[in-house]
Every structure is written in structure tokens, then in C-alpha cells.
mmCIF file of the C-alpha atoms, coordinates in Angstrom:
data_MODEL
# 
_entry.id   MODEL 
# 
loop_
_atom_site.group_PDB 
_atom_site.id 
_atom_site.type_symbol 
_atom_site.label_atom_id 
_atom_site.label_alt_id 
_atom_site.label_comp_id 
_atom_site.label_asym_id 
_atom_site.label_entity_id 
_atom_site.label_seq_id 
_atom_site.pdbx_PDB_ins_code 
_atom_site.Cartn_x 
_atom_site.Cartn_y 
_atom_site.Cartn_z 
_atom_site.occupancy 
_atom_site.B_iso_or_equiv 
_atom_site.pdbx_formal_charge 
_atom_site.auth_seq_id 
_atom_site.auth_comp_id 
_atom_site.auth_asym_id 
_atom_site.auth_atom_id 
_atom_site.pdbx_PDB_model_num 
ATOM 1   C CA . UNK A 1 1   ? -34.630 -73.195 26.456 1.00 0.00 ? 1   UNK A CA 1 
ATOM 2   C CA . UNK A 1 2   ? -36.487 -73.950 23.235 1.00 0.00 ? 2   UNK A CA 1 
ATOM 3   C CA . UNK A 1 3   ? -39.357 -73.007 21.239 1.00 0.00 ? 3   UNK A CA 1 
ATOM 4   C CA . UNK A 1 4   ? -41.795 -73.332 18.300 1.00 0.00 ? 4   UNK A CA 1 
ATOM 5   C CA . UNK A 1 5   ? -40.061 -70.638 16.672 1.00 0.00 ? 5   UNK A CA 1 
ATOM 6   C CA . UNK A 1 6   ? -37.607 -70.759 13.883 1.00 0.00 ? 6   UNK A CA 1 
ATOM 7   C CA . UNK A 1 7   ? -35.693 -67.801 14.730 1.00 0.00 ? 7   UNK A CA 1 
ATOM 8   C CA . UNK A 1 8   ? -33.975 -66.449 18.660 1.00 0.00 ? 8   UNK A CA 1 
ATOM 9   C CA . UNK A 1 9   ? -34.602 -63.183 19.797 1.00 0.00 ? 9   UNK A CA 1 
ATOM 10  C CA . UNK A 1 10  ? -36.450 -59.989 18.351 1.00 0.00 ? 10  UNK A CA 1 
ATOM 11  C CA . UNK A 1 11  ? -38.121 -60.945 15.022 1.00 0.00 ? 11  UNK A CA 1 
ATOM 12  C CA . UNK A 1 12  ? -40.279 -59.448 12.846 1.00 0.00 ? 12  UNK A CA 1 
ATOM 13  C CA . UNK A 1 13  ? -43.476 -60.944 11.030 1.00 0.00 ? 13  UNK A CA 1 
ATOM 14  C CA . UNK A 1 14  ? -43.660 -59.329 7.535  1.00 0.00 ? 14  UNK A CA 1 
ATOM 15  C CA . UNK A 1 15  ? -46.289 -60.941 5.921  1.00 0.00 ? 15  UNK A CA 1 
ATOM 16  C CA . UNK A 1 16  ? -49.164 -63.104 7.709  1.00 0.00 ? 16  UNK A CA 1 
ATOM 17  C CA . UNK A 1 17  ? -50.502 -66.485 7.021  1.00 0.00 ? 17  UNK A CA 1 
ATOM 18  C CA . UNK A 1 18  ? -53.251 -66.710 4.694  1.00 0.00 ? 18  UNK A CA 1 
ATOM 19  C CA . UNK A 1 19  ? -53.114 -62.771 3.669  1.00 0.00 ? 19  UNK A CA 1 
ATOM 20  C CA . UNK A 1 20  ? -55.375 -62.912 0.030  1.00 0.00 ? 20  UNK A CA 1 
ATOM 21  C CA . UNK A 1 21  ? -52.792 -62.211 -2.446 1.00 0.00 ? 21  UNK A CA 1 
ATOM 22  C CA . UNK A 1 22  ? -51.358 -63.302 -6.216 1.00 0.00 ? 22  UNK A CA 1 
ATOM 23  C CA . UNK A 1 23  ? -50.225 -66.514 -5.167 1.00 0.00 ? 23  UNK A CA 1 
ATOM 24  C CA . UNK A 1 24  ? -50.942 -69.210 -6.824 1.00 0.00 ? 24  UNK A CA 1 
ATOM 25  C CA . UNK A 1 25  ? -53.381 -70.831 -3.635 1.00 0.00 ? 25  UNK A CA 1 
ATOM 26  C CA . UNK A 1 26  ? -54.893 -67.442 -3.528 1.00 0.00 ? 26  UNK A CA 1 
ATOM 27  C CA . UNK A 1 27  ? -53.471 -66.922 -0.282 1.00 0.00 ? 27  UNK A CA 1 
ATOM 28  C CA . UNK A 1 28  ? -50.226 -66.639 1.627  1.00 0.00 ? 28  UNK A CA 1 
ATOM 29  C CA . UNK A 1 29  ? -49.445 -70.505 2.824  1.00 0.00 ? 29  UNK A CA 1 
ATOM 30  C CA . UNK A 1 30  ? -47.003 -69.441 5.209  1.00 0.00 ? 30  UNK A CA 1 
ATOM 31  C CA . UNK A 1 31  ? -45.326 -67.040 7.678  1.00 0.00 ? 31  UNK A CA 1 
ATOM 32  C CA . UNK A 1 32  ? -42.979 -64.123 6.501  1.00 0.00 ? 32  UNK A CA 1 
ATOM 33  C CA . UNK A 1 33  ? -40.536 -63.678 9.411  1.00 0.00 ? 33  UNK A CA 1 
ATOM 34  C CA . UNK A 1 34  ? -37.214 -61.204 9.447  1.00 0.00 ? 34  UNK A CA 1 
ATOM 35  C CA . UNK A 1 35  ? -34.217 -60.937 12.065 1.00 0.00 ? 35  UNK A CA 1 
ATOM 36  C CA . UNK A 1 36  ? -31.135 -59.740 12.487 1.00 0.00 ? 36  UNK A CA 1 
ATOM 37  C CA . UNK A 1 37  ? -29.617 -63.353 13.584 1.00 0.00 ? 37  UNK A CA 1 
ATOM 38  C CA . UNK A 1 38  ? -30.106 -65.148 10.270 1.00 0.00 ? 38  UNK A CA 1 
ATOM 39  C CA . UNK A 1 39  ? -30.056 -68.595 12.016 1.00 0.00 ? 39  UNK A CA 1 
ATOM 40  C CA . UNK A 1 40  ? -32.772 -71.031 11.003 1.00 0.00 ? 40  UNK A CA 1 
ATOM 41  C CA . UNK A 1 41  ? -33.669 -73.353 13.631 1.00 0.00 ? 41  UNK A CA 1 
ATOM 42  C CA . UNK A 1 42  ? -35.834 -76.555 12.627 1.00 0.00 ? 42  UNK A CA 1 
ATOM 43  C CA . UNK A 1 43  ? -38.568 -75.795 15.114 1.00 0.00 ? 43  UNK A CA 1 
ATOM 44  C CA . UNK A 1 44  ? -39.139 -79.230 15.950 1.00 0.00 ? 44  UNK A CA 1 
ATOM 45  C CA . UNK A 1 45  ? -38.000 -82.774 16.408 1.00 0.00 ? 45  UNK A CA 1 
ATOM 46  C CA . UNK A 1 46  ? -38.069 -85.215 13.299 1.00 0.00 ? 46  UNK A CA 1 
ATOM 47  C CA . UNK A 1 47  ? -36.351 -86.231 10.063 1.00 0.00 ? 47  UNK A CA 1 
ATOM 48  C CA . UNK A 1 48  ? -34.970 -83.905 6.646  1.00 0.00 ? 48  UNK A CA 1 
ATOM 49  C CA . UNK A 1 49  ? -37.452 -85.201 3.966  1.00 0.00 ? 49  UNK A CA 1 
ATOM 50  C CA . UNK A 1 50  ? -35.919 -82.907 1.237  1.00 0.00 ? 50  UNK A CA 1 
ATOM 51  C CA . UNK A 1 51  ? -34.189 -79.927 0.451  1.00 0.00 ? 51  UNK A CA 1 
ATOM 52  C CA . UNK A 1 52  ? -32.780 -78.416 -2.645 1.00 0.00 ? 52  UNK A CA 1 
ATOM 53  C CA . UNK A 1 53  ? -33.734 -75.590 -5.010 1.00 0.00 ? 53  UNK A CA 1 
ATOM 54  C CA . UNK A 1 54  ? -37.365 -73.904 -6.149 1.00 0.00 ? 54  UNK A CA 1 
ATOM 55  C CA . UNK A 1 55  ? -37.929 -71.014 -8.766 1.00 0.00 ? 55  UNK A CA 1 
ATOM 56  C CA . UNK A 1 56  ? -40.580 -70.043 -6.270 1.00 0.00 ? 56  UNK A CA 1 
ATOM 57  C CA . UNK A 1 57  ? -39.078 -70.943 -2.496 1.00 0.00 ? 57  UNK A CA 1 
ATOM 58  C CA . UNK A 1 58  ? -35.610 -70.913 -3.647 1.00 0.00 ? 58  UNK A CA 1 
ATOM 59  C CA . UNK A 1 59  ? -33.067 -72.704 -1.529 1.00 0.00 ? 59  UNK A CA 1 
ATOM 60  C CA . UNK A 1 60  ? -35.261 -74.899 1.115  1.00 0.00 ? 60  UNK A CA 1 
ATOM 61  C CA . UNK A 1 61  ? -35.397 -77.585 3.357  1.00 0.00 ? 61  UNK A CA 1 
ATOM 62  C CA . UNK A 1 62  ? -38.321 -79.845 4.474  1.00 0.00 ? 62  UNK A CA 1 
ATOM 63  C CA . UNK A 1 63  ? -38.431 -81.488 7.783  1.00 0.00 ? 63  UNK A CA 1 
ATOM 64  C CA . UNK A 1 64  ? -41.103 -84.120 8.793  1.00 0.00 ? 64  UNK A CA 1 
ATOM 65  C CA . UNK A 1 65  ? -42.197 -84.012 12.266 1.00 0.00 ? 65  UNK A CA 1 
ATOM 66  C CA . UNK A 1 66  ? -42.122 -86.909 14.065 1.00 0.00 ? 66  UNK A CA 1 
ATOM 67  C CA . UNK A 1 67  ? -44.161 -85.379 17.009 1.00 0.00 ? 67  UNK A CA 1 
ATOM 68  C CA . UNK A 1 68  ? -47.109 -84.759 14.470 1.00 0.00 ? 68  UNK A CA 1 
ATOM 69  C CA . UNK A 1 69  ? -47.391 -85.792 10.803 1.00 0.00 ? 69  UNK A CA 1 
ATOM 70  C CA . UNK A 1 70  ? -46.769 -83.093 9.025  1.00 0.00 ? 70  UNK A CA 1 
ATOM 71  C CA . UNK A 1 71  ? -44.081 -81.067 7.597  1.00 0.00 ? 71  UNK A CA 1 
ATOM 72  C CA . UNK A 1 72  ? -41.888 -78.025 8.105  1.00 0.00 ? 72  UNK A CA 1 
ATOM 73  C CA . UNK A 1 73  ? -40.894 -75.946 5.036  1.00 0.00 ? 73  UNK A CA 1 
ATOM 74  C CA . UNK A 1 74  ? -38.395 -73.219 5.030  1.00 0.00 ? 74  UNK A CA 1 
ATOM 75  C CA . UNK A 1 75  ? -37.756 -71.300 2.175  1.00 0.00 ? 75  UNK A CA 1 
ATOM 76  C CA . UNK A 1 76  ? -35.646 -68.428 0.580  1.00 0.00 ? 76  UNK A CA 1 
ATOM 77  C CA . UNK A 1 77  ? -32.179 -69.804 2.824  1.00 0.00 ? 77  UNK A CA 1 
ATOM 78  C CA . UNK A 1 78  ? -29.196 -68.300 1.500  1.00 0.00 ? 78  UNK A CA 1 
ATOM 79  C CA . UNK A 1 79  ? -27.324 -71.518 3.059  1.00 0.00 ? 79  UNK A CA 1 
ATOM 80  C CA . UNK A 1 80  ? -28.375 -75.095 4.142  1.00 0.00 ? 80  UNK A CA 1 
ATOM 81  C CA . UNK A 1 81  ? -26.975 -76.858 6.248  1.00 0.00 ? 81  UNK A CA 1 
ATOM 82  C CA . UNK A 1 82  ? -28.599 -80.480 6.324  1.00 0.00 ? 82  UNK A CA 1 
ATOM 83  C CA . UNK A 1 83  ? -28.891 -83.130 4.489  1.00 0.00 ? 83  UNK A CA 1 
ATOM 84  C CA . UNK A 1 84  ? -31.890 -85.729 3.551  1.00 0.00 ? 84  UNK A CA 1 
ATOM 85  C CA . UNK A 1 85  ? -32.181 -88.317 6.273  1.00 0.00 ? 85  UNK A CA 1 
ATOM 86  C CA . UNK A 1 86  ? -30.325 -86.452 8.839  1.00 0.00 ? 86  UNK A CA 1 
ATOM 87  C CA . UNK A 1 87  ? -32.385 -86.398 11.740 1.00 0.00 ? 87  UNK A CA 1 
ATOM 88  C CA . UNK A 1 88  ? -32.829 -82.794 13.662 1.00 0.00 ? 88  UNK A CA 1 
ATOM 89  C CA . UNK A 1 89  ? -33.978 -81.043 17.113 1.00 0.00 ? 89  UNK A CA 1 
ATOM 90  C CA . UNK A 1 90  ? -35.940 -78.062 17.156 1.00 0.00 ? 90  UNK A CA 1 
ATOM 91  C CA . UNK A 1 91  ? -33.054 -76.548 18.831 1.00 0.00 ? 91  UNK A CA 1 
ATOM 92  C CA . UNK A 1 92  ? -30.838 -77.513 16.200 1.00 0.00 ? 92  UNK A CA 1 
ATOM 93  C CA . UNK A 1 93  ? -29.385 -74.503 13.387 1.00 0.00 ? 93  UNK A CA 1 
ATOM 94  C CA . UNK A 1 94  ? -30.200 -76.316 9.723  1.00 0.00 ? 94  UNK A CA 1 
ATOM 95  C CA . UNK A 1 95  ? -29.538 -73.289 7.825  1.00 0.00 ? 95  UNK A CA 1 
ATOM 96  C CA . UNK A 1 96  ? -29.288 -69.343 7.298  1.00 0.00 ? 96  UNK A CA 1 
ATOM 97  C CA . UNK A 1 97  ? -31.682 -66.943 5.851  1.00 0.00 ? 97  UNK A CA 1 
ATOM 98  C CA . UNK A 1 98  ? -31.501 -65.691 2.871  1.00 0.00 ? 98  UNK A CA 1 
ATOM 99  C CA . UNK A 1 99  ? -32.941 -63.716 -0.385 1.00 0.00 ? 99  UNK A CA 1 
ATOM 100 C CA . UNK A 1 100 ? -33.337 -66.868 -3.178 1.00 0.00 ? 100 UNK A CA 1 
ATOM 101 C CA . UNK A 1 101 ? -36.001 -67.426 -5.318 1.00 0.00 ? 101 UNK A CA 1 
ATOM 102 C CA . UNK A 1 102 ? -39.546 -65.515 -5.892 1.00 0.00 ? 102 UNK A CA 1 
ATOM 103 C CA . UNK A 1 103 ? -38.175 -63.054 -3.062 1.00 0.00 ? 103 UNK A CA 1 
ATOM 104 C CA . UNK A 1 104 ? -37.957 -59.206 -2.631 1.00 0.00 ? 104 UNK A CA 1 
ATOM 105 C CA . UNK A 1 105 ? -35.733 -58.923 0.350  1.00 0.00 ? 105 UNK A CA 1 
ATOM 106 C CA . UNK A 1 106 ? -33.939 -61.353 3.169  1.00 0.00 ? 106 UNK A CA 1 
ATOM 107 C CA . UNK A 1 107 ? -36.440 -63.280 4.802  1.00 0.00 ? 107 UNK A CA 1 
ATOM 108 C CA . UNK A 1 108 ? -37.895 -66.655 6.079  1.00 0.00 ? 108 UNK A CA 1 
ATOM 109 C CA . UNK A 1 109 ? -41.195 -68.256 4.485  1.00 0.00 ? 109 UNK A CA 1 
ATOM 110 C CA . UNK A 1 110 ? -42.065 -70.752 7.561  1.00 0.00 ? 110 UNK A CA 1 
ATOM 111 C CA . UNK A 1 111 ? -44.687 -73.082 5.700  1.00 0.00 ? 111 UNK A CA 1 
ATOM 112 C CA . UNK A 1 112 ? -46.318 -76.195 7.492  1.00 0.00 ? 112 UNK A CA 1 
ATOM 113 C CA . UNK A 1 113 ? -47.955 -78.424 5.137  1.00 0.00 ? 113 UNK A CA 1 
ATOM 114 C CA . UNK A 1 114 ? -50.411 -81.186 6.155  1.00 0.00 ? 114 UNK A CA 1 
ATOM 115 C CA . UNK A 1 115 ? -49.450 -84.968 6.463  1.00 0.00 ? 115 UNK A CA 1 
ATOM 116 C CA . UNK A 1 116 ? -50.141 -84.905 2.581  1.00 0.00 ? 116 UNK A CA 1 
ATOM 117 C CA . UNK A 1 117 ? -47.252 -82.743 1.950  1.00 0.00 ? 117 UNK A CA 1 
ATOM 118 C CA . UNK A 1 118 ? -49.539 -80.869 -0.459 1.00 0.00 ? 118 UNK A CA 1 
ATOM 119 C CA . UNK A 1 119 ? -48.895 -77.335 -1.990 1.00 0.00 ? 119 UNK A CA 1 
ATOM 120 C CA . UNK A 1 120 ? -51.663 -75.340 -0.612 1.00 0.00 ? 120 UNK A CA 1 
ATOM 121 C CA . UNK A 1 121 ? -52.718 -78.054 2.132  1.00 0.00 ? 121 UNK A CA 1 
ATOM 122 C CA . UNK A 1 122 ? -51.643 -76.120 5.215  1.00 0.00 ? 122 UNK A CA 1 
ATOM 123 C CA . UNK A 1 123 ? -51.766 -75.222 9.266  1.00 0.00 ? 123 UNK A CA 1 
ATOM 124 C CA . UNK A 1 124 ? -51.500 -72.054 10.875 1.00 0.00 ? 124 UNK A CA 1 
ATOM 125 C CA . UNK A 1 125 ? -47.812 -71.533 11.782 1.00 0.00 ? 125 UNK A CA 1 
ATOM 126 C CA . UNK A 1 126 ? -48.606 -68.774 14.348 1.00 0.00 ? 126 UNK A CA 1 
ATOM 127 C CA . UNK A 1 127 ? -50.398 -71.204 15.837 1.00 0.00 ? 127 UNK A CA 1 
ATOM 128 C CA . UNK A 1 128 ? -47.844 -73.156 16.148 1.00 0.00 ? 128 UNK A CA 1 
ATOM 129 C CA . UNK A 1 129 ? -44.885 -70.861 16.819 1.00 0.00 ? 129 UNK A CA 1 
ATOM 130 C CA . UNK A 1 130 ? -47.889 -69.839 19.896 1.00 0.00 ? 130 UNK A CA 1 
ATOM 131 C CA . UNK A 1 131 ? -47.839 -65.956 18.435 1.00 0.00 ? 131 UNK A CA 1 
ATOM 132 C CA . UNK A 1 132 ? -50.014 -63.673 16.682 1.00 0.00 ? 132 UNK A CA 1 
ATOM 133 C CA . UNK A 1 133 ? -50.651 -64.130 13.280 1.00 0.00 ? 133 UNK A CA 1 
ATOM 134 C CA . UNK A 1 134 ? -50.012 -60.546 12.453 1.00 0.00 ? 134 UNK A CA 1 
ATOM 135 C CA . UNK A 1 135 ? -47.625 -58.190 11.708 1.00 0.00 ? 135 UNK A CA 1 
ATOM 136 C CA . UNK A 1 136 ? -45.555 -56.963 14.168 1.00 0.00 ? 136 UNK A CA 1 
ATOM 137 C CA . UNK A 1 137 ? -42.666 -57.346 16.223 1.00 0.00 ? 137 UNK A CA 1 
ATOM 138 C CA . UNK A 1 138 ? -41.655 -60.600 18.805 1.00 0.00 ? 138 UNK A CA 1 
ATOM 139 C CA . UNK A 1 139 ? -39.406 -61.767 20.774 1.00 0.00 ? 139 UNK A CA 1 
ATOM 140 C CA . UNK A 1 140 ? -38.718 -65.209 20.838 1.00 0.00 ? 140 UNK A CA 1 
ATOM 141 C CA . UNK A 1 141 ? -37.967 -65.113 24.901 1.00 0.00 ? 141 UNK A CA 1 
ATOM 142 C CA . UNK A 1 142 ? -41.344 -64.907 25.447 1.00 0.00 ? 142 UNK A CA 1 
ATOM 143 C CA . UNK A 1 143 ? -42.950 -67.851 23.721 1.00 0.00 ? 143 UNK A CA 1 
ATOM 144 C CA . UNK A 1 144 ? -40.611 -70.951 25.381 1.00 0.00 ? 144 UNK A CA 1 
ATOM 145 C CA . UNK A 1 145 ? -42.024 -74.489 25.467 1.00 0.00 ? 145 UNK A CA 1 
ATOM 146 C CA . UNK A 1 146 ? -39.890 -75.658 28.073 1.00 0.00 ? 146 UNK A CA 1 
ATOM 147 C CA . UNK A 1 147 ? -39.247 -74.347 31.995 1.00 0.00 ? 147 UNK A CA 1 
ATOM 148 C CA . UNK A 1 148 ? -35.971 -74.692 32.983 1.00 0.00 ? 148 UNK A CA 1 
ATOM 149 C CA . UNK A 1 149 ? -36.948 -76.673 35.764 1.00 0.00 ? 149 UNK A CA 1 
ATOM 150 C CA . UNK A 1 150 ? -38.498 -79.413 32.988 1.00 0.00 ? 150 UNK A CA 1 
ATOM 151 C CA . UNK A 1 151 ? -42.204 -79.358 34.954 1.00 0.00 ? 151 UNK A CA 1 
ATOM 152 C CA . UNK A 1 152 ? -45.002 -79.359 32.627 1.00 0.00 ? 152 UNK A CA 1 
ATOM 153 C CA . UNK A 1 153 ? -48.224 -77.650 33.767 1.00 0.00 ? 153 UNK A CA 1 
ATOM 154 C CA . UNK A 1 154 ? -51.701 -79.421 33.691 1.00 0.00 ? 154 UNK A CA 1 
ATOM 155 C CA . UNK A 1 155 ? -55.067 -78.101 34.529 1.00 0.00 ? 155 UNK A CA 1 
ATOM 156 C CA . UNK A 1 156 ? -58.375 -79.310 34.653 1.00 0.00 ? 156 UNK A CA 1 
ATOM 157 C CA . UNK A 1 157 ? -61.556 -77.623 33.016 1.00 0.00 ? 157 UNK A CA 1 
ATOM 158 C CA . UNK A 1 158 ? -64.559 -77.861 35.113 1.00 0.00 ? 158 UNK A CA 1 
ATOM 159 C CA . UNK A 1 159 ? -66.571 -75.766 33.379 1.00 0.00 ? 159 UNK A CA 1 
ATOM 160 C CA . UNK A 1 160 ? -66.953 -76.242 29.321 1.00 0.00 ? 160 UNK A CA 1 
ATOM 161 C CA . UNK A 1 161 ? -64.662 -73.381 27.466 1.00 0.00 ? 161 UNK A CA 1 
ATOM 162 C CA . UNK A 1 162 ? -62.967 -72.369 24.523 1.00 0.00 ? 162 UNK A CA 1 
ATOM 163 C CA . UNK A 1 163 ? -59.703 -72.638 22.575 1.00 0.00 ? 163 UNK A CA 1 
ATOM 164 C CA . UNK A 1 164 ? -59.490 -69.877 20.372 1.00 0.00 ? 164 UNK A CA 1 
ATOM 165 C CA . UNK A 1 165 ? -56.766 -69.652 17.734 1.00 0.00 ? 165 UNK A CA 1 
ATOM 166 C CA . UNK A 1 166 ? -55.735 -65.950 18.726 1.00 0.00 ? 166 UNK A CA 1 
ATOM 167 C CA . UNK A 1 167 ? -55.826 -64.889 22.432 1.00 0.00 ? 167 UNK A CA 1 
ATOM 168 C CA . UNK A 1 168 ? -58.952 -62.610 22.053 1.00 0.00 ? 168 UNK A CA 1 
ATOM 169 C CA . UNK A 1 169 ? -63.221 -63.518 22.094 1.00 0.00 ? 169 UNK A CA 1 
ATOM 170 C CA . UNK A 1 170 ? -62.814 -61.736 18.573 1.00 0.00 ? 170 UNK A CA 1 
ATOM 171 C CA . UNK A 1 171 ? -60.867 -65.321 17.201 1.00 0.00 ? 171 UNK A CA 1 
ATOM 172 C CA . UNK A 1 172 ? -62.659 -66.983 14.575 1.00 0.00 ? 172 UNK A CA 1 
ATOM 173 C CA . UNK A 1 173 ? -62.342 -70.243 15.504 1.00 0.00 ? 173 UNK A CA 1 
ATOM 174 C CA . UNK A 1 174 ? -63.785 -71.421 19.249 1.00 0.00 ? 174 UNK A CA 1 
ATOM 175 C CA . UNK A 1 175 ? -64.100 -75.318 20.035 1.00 0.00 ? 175 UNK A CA 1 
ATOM 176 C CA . UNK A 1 176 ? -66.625 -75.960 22.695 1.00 0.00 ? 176 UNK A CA 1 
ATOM 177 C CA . UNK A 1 177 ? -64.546 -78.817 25.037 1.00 0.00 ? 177 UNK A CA 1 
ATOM 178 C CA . UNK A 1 178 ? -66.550 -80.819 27.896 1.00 0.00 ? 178 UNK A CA 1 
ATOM 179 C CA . UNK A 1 179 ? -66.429 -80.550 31.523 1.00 0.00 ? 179 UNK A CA 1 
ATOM 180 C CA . UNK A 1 180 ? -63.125 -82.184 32.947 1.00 0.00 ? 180 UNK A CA 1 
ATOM 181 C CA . UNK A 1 181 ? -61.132 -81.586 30.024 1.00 0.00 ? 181 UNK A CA 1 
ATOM 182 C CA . UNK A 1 182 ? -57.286 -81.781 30.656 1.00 0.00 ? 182 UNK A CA 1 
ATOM 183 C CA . UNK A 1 183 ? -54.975 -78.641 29.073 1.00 0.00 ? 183 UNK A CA 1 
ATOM 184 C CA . UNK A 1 184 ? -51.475 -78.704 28.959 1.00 0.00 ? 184 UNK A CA 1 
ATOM 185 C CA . UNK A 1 185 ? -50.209 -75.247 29.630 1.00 0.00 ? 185 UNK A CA 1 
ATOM 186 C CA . UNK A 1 186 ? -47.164 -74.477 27.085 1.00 0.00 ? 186 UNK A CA 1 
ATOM 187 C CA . UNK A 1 187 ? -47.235 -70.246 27.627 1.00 0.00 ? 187 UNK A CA 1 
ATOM 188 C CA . UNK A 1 188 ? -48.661 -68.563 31.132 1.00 0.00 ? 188 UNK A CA 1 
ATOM 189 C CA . UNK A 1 189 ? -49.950 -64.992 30.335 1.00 0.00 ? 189 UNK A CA 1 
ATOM 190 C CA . UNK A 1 190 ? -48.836 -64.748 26.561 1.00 0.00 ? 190 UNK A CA 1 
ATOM 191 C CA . UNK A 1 191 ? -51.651 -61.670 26.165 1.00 0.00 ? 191 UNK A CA 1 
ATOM 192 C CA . UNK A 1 192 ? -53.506 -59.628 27.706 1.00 0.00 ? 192 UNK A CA 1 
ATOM 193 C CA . UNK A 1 193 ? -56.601 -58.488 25.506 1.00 0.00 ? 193 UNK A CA 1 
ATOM 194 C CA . UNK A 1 194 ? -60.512 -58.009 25.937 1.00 0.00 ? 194 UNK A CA 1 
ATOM 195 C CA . UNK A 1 195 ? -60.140 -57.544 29.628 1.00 0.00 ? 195 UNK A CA 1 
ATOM 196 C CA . UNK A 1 196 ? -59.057 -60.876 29.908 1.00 0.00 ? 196 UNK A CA 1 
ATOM 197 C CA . UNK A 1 197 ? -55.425 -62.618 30.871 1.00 0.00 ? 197 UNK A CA 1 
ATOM 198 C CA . UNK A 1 198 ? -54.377 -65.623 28.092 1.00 0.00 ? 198 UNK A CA 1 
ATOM 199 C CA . UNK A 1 199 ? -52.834 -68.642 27.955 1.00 0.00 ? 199 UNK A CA 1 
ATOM 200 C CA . UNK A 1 200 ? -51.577 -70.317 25.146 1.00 0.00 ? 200 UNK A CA 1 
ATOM 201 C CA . UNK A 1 201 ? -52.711 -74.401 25.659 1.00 0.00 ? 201 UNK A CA 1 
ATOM 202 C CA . UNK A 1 202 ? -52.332 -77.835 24.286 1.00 0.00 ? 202 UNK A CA 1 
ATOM 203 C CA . UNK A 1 203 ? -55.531 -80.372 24.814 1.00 0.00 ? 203 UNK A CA 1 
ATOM 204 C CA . UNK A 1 204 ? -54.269 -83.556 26.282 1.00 0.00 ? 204 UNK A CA 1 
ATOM 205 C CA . UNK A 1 205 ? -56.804 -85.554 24.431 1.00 0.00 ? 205 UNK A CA 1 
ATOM 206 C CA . UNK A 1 206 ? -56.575 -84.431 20.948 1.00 0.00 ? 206 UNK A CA 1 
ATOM 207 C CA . UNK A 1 207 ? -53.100 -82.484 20.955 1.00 0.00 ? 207 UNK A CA 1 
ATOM 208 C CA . UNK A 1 208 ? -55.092 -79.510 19.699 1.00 0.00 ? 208 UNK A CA 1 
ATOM 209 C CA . UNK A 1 209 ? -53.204 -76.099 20.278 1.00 0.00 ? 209 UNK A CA 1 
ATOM 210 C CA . UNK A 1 210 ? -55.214 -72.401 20.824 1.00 0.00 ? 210 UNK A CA 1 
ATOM 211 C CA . UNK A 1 211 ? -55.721 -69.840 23.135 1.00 0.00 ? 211 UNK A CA 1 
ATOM 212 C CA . UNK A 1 212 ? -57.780 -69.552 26.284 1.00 0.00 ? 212 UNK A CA 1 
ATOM 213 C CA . UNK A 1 213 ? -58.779 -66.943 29.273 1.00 0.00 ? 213 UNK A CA 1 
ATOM 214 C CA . UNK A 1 214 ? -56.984 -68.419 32.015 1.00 0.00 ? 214 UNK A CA 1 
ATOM 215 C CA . UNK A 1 215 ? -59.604 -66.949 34.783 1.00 0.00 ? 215 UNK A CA 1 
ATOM 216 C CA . UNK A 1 216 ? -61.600 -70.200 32.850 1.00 0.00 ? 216 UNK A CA 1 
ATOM 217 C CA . UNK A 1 217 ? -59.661 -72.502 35.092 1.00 0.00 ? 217 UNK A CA 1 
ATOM 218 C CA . UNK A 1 218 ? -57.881 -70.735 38.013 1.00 0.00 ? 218 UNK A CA 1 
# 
């Protein structure tokens, strides 16, 4: 079993991605996440770029992923366990949560920064972790990436639809895809809002990840 997520079991999300605020972007470039079980898992397969020690982050490691160019950041670790070059599974434990740096309490700032490794250049980590980008509390059960049984689902689009990047018609973002289209299924039934059942979905053609009502294709 393995997932997008950097933490296992019931987790918290304290403080959202891109909440306005008094940072220095003018908005929050990561994911605030709490649990209990202070392991940090490196949420995906690839290579420690960097860690070491930030006024603002505190103690931190970077991991590049190899699956898509762009890199992990975890911040505020009380403990690291890595070291630049070492190569790591997003099952793999690379370090332990902590209170260090610009902080106000034990947590995790999840950050994933574009291929330009740029302060402020970011994705949606919600997105990519396939849950809510809102407060609230997870567990991390429900958002695997693998079956057991290792069979990946495909289906076909006959009809054009969209991927949304939160399961509900309210999402600000909706990408029209053509007939035929092929999704990769990574979460059956993740919510159930707007009347409407949701998967979460990877594009075959363009990797993209989002949301979409599953009635679209069954």
C-alpha cells in the first residue's frame, strides 16, 4: 500500500495551499498537515537534492521527482533522516516532524515547487496527495495509489468532460478533453458532492491529475 501522502493514517490539514496571508509570496505555497505518527514519508520516487537548515522552513529536505520534474519540500522536521544523493521511495520514512524554524506548533509544510525549484513557483499539493485542499480531517487509507492486486484501471471518454481540481462542478479549474480520451483511475469514489459520485484521475496523454463525475464514463 502506498500513497501521495506524506503522512499514514488520520491527519489533519491545518492550513491550505494558497490561503492569502503575510508570507512573503502573498500566499501560503504549501500544505500545513498534523498527525499523531510524526513519520515523514517522501511521497514519491526520486533523488535528495538538498536538505539542511532555513530561518523560515527550519530543518528540511528536498527531493526531486524522477516521475515528474519537480520537487518535494518538507519543512519544520524535528529530525532528518537522509542524505543528498540518496535515492528514496515514496514509501520510504526520510524524517520526523517537528516544530523548527518560522513555526507555531508541530507540523509538516508539504511544498512542491516547479521544475525551476523557485520560491513561490508552485503546484497544488492536494492535488497531488488526491485530497481536498481544505481544512479538515483525512485518513490516509482512503487515498491509495496502488491495489493490492497491482491492476491499474483505464477508461475511455466517449463523450468530452472535465477534470476539475476539487471533486465538485463548483472547482475553479475545468479542462475540456476530446472524445476518446484515456483516464487512468488512481481513487474510485473519493467524494460524493453535487449529487454526483467522484473519481480522482490521471490523463494518459498529458499525465494531468483532477477530479471527475464518474457517471461521465460508466
Amino acid at each position: 500500500m502506498s500513497t501521495n501522502i506524506p503522512l499514514t493514517g488520520n491527519f489533519k490539514v491545518t492550513c491550505e495551499y494558497k490561503r492569502k496571508g503575510n508570507w512573503l509570496a502573498g500566499f501560503h505555497t504549501g500544505i500545513d498537515l498534523y498527525c499523531d505518527n510524526l513519520k515523514i514519508y517522501a511521497t514519491c520516487n526520486g533523488i535528495v537534492s538538498a536538505t539542511g537548515y532555513d530561518k523560515s522552513y527550519g530543518n528540511y529536505i528536498v527531493v526531486k521527482n524522477y516521475e515528474k520534474d519537480n520537487y518535494h519540500w518538507f519543512c519544520h522536521l524535528s529530525e532528518i533522516y537522509v542524505t543528498v544523493g540518496e535515492k528514496v521511495s515514496r514509501v520510504d520514512v526520510i524524517g520526523k516532524m517537528g516544530n523548527t524554524g518560522n513555526s507555531t506548533g508541530t507540523h509538516l509544510h508539504f511544498e512542491i515547487r516547479t521544475s525551476c525549484n523557485c520560491y513561490g513557483k508552485t503546484e497544488n499539493p492536494a492535488d497531488y496527495m488526491g485530497i481536498p485542499n481544505k481544512v479538515g480531517t483525512y485518513n490516509s487509507q482512503n487515498y491509495q495509489i496502488e491495489k493490492t492486486n497491482n491492476t491499474i484501471k483505464t477508461k475511455k471518454i466517449k463523450t468530452p468532460t472535465y477534470l476539475r481540481n476539487e471533486p465538485t462542478i463548483n472547482s475553479n479549474r475545468k479542462t475540456l478533453y476530446i472524445a476518446n480520451t484515456t483516464i487512468i483511475i488512481l481513487n474510485e469514489n473519493i467524494a460524493q458532492n453535487d449529487g454526483y459520485n467522484w473519481d480522482r484521475v490521471k490523463v494518459k496523454v498529458t499525465g494531468q491529475v483532477g477530479y471527475m463525475i464518474n457517471s461521465n464514463y460508466k
